[in-house]
GROMACS .gro file of C-alpha atoms in nm:
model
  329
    1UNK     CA    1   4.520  22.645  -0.960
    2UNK     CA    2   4.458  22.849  -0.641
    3UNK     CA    3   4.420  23.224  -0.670
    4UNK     CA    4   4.807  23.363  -0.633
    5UNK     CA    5   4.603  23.681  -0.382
    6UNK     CA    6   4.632  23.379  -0.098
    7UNK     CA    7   4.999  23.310  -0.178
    8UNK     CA    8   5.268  23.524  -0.143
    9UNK     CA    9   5.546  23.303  -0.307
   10UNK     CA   10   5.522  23.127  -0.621
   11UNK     CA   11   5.698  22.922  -0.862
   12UNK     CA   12   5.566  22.889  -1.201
   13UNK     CA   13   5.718  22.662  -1.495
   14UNK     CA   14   6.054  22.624  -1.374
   15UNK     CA   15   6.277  22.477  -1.528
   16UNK     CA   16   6.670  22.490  -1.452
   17UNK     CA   17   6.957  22.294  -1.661
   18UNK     CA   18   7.328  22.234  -1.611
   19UNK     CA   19   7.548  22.280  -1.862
   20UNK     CA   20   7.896  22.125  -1.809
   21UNK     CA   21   8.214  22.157  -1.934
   22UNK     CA   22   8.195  21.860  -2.043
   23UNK     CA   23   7.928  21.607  -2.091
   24UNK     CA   24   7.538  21.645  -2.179
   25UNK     CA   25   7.344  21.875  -2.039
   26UNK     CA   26   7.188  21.790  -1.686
   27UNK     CA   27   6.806  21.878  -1.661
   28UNK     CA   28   6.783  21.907  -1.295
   29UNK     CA   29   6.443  22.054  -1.281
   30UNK     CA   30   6.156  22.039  -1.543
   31UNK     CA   31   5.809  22.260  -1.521
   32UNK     CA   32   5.837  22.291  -1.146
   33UNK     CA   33   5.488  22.476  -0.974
   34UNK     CA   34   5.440  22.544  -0.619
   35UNK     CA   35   5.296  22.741  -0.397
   36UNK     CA   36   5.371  22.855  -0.040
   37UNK     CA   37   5.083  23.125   0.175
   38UNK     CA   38   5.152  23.305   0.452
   39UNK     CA   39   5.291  23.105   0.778
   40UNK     CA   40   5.222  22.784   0.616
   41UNK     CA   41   5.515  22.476   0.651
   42UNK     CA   42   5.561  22.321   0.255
   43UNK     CA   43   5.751  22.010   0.271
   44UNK     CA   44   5.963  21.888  -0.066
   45UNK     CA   45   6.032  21.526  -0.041
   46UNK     CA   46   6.239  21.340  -0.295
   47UNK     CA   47   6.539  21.041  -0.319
   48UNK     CA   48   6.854  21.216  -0.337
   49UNK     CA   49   6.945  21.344  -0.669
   50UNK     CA   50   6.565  21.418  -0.775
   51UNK     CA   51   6.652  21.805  -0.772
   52UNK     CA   52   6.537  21.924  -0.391
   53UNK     CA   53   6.845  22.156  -0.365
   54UNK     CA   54   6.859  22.270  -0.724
   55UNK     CA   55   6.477  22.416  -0.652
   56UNK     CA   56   6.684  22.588  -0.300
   57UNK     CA   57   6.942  22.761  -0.459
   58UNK     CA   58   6.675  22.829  -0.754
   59UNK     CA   59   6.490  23.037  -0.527
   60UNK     CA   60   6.727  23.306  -0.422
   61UNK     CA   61   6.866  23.268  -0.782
   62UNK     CA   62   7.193  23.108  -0.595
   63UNK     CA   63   7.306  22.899  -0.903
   64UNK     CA   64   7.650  22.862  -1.071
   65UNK     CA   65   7.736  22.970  -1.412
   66UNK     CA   66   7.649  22.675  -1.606
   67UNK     CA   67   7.320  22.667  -1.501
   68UNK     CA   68   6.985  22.843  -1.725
   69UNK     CA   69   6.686  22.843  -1.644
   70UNK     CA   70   6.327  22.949  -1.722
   71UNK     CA   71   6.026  23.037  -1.539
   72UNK     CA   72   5.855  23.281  -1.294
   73UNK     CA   73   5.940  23.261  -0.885
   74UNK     CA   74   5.763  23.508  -0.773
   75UNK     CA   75   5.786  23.696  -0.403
   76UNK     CA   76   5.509  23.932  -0.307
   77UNK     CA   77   5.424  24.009  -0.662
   78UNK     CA   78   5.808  24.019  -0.750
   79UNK     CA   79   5.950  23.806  -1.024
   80UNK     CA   80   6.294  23.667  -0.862
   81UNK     CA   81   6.426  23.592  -1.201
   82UNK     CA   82   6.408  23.903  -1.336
   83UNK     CA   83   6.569  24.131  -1.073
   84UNK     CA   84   6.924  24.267  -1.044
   85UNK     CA   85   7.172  24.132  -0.852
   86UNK     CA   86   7.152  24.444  -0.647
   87UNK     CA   87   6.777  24.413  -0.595
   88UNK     CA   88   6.832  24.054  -0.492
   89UNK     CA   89   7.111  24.110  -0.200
   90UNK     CA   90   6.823  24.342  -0.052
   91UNK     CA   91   6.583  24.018  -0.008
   92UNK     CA   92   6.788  23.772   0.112
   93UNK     CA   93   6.820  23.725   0.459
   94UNK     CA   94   6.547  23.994   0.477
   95UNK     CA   95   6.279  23.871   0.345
   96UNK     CA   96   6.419  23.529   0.217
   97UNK     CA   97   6.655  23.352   0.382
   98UNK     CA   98   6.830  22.962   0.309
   99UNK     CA   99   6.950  22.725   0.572
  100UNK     CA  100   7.202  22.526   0.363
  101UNK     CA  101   7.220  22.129   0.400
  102UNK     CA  102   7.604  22.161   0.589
  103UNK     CA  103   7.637  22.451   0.827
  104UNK     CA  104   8.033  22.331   0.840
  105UNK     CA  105   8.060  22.465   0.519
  106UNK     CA  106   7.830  22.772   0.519
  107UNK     CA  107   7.971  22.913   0.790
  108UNK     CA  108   8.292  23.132   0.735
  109UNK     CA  109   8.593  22.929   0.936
  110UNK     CA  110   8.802  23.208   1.087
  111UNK     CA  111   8.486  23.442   1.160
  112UNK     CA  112   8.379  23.377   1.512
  113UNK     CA  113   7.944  23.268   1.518
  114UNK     CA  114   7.857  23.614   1.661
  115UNK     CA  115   7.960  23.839   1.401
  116UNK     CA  116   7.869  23.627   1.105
  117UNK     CA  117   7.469  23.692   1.247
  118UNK     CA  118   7.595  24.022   1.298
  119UNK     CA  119   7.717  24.047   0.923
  120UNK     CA  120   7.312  23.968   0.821
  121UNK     CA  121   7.206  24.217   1.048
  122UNK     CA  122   7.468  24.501   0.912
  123UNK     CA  123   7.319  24.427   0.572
  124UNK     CA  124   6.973  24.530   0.639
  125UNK     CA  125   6.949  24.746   0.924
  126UNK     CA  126   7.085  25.059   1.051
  127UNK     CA  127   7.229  24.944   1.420
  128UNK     CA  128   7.495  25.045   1.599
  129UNK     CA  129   7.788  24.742   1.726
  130UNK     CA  130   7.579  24.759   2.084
  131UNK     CA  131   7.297  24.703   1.912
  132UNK     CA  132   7.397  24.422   1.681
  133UNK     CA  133   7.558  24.212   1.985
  134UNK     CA  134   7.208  24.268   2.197
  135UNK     CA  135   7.053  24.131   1.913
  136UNK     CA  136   7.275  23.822   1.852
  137UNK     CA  137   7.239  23.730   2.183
  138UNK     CA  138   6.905  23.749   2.195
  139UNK     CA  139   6.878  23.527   1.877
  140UNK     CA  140   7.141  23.268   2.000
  141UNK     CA  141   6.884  23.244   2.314
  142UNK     CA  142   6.564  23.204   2.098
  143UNK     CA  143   6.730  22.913   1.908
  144UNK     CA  144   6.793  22.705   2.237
  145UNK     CA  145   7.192  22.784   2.409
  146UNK     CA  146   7.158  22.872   2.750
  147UNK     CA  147   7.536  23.041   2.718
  148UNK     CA  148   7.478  23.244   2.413
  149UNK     CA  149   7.800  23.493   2.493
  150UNK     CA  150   7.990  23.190   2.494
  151UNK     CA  151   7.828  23.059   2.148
  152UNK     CA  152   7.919  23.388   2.013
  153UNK     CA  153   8.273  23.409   2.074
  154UNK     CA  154   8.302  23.069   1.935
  155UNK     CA  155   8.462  22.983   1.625
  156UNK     CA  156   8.262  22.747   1.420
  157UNK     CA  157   8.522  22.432   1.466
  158UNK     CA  158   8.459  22.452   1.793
  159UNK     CA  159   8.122  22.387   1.787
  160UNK     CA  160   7.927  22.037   1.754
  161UNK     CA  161   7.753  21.911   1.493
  162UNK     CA  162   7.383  22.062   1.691
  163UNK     CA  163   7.520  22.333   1.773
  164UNK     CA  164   7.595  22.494   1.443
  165UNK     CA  165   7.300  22.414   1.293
  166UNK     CA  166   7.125  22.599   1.565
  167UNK     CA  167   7.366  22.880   1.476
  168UNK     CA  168   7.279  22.849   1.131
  169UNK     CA  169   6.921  22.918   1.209
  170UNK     CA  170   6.962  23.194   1.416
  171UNK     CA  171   7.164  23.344   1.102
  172UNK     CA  172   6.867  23.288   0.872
  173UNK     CA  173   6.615  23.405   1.099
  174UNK     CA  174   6.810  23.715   1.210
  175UNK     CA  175   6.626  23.974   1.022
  176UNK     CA  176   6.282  23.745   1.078
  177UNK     CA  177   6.198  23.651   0.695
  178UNK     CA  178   5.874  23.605   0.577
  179UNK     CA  179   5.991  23.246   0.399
  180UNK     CA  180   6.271  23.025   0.556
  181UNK     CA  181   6.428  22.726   0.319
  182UNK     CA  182   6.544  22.467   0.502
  183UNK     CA  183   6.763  22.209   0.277
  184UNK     CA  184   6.813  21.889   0.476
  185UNK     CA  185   6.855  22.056   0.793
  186UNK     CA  186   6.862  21.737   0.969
  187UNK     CA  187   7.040  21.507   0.723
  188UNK     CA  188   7.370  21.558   0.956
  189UNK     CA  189   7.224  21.461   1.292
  190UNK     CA  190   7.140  21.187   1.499
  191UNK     CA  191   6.773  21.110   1.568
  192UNK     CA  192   6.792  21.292   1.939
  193UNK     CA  193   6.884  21.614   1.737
  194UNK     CA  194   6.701  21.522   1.465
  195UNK     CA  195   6.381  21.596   1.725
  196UNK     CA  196   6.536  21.933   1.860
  197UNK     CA  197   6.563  22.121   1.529
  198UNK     CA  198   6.231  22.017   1.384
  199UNK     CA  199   6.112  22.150   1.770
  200UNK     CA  200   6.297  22.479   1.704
  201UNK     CA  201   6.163  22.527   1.341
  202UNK     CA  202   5.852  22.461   1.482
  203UNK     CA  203   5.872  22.774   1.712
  204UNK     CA  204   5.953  22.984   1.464
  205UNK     CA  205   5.693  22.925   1.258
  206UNK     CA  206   5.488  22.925   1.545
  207UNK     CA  207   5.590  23.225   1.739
  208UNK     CA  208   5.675  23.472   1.393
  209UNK     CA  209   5.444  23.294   1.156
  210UNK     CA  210   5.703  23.241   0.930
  211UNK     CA  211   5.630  23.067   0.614
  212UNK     CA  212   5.911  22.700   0.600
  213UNK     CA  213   6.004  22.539   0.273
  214UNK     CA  214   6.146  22.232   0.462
  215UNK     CA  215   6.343  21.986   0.152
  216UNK     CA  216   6.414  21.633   0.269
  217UNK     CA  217   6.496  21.280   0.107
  218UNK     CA  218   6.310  21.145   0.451
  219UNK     CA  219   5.927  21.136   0.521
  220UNK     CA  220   5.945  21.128   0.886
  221UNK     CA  221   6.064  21.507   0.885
  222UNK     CA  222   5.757  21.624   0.790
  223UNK     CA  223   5.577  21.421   0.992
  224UNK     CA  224   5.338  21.619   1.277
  225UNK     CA  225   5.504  21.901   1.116
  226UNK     CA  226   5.442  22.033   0.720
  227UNK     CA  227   5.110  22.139   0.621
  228UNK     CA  228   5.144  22.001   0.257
  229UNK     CA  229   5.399  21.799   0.107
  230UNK     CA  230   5.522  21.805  -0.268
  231UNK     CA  231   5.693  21.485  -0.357
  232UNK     CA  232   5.975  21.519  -0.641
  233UNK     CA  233   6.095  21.257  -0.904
  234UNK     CA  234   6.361  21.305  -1.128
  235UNK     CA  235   6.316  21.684  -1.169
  236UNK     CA  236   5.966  21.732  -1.148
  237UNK     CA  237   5.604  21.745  -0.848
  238UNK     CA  238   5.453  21.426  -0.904
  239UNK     CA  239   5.196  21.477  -0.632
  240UNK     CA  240   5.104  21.730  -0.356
  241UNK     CA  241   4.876  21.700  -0.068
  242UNK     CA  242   4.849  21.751   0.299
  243UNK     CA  243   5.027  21.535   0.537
  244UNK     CA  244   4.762  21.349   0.651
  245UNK     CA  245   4.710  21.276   0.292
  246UNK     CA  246   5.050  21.166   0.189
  247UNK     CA  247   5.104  20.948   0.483
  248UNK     CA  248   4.731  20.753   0.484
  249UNK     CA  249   4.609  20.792   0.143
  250UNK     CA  250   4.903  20.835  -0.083
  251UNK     CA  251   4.812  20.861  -0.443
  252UNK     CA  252   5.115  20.831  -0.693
  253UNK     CA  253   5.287  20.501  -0.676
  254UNK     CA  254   5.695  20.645  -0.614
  255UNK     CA  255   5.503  20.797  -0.262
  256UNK     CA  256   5.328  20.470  -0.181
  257UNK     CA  257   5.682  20.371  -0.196
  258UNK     CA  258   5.868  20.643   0.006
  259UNK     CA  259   5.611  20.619   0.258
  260UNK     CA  260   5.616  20.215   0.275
  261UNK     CA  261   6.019  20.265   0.365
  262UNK     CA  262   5.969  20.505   0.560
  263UNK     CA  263   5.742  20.318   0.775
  264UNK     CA  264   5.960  19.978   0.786
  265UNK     CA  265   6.289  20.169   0.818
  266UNK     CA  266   6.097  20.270   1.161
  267UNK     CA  267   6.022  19.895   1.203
  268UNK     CA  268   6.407  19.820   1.155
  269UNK     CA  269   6.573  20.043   1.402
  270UNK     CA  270   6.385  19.965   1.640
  271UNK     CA  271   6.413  19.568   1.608
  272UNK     CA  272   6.696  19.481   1.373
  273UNK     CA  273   7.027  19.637   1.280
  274UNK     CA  274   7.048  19.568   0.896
  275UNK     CA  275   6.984  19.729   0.579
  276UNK     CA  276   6.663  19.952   0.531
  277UNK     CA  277   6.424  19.906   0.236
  278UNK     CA  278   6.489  20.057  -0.080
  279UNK     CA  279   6.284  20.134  -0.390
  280UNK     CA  280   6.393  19.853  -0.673
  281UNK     CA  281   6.572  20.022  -0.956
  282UNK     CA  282   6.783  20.327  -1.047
  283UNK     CA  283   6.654  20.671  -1.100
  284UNK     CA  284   6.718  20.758  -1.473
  285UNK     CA  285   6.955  20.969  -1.602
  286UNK     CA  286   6.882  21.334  -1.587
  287UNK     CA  287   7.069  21.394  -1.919
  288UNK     CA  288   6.826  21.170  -2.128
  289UNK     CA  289   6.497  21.113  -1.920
  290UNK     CA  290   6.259  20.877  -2.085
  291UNK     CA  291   6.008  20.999  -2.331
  292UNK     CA  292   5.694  20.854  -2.099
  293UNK     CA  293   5.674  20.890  -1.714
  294UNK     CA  294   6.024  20.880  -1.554
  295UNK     CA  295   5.891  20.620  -1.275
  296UNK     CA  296   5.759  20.360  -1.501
  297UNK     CA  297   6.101  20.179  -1.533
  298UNK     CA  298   6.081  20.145  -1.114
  299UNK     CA  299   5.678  20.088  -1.100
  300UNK     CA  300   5.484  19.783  -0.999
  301UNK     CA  301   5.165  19.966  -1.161
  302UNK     CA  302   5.321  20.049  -1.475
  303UNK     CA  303   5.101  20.039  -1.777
  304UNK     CA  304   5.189  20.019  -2.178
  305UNK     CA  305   5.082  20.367  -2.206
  306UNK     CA  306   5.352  20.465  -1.913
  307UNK     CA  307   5.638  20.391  -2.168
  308UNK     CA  308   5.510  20.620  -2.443
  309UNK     CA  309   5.409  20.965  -2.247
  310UNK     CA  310   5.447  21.148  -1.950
  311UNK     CA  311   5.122  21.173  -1.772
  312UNK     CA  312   4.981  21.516  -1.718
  313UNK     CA  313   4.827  21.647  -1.402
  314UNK     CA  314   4.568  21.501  -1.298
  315UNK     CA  315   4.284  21.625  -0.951
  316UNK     CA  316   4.155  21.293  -0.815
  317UNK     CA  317   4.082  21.424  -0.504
  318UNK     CA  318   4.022  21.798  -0.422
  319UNK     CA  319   4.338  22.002  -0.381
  320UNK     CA  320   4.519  21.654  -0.471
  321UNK     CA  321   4.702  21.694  -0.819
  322UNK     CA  322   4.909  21.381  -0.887
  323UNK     CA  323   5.070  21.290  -1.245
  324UNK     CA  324   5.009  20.941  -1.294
  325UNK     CA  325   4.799  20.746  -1.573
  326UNK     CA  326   4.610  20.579  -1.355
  327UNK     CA  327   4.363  20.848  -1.239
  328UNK     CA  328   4.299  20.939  -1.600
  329UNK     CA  329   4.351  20.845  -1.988
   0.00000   0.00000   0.00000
């Protein structure tokens, strides 16, 4: 493990369970690390289901009721976990701040765009009404509409699909954050669109060094764009490396996978309408995972030994930790 003086958010052991009304108990995450430094773009990639959002809402402690969980997430030396509600309003959207996976329903319907950023900016600073509507224009320019008074007097129906999520990012990046979450910011828009937020996110980062936690179900997000890349399965990092590394030289078998489809999916919209490729099998069930590794049921490289324990962490490669038996034991 890295020396946490070059990070400046951290999660350690996490672990977070649902506990229904009804039903087992739902262990959506399971001894979750990670690491994010200063300005750097951390890419979670995972099928749907494998617990991307759960480690979102984790983060700024934005869980319901039923859920517990254990563990360290720490921000500049502060443990998340352990802070009051009170302390917690004070670092989100300040120095912390989510973009949710469906602006339509983050953003309030009978508040008009402008003064929901404006609501973020009354939390944390001291600025007069003048003030706060200089500012909200200015951020509805940064994040690409060329009629930004317009934008701001809109209500959020009346905006497209692009065009909230743009709003939705100039709402998180209001009070400029040192960490911006991105769940599935693009999972609602077409491929053209697709291409203009990744652009924008890119600026940010670029322009504010601002540190991205981007979460996505599809490889070609991070693509050109994440520095490093965990990949989840079924609650837990099964390997983490740079892009470059996950895309040419991936080492766990579930991201040889994601990165196969991801590559013929390419191959298929641009020659044949059809179905894209898909990973044989079912992910298991989160309320009784296996006792061994929770791929091996879905693995063309499974071993005996897969079956009977769950592979620990293993460093093939420098800076490349990846649980799977066959770099070890």
């Amino acid at each position: 493990m890295e020396s946490s003086k070059r990070h400046f958010f951290e999660v350690r052991d996490l672990a977070v369970t649902y506990f229904p009304k009804r039903g087992a108990p739902i262990h959506a995450l399971d001894g979750i690390n990670l690491d994010i430094r200063p300005g750097e773009v951390v890419g979670i990639l995972g099928e749907s289901g494998c617990g991307k959002s759960t480690l979102a809402n984790a983060t700024l402690r934005l869980l319901p009721q039923h859920a517990k969980f254990v563990g360290k997430i720490f921000s500049r030396g502060r443990d998340l976990l352990k802070l009051t509600d009170k302390q917690l309003r004070a670092i989100r959207g300040l120095e912390i701040s989510l973009i949710t996976q469906d602006p339509a329903l983050a953003l309030n319907p009978v508040l008009t765009t402008g003064l929901q950023i404006e609501e973020v900016l009354r939390a944390h600073f001291s600025l007069d009404r003048k003030q706060r509507r200089t500012r909200v224009t200015e951020l509805l320019r940064e994040v690409g509409f060329h009629s930004p008074d317009e934008i701001y007097s809109a209500y959020p129906h009346q905006l497209s699909g692009g065009q909230r999520q743009r709003a939705a990012i100039a709402q998180a990046v209001a009070c400029r954050p040192g960490l911006l979450i991105a769940d599935e910011p693009t999972s609602k828009l077409d491929a053209t669109l697709k291409a203009e937020i990744v652009a924008l996110l890119y600026q940010i980062r670029q322009q504010h060094g601002t540190a991205i936690l981007v979460i996505s179900h599809d490889p070609t997000l991070f693509a050109g764009f994440a520095d490093r890349i965990a990949v989840m399965y079924a609650g837990r990092i099964v390997e983490v490396g740079t892009s470059a590394d996950i895309f040419v030289h991936p080492l766990h078998p579930y991201t040889e996978a994601l990165v196969r489809i991801a590559t013929s999916s390419v191959i298929t919209r641009t020659r044949v309408k059809g179905r894209f490729p898909s990973i044989a099998g079912e992910s298991p069930n989160p309320t009784c995972y296996p006792e061994g590794c929770r791929f091996e049921p879905r693995c063309p490289e499974r071993m005996d030994i897969c079956s009977h324990r769950y592979p620990r962490e293993f460093m093939p490669e420098p800076s490349r930790p990846v649980n799977c038996f066959k770099y070890g034991e």
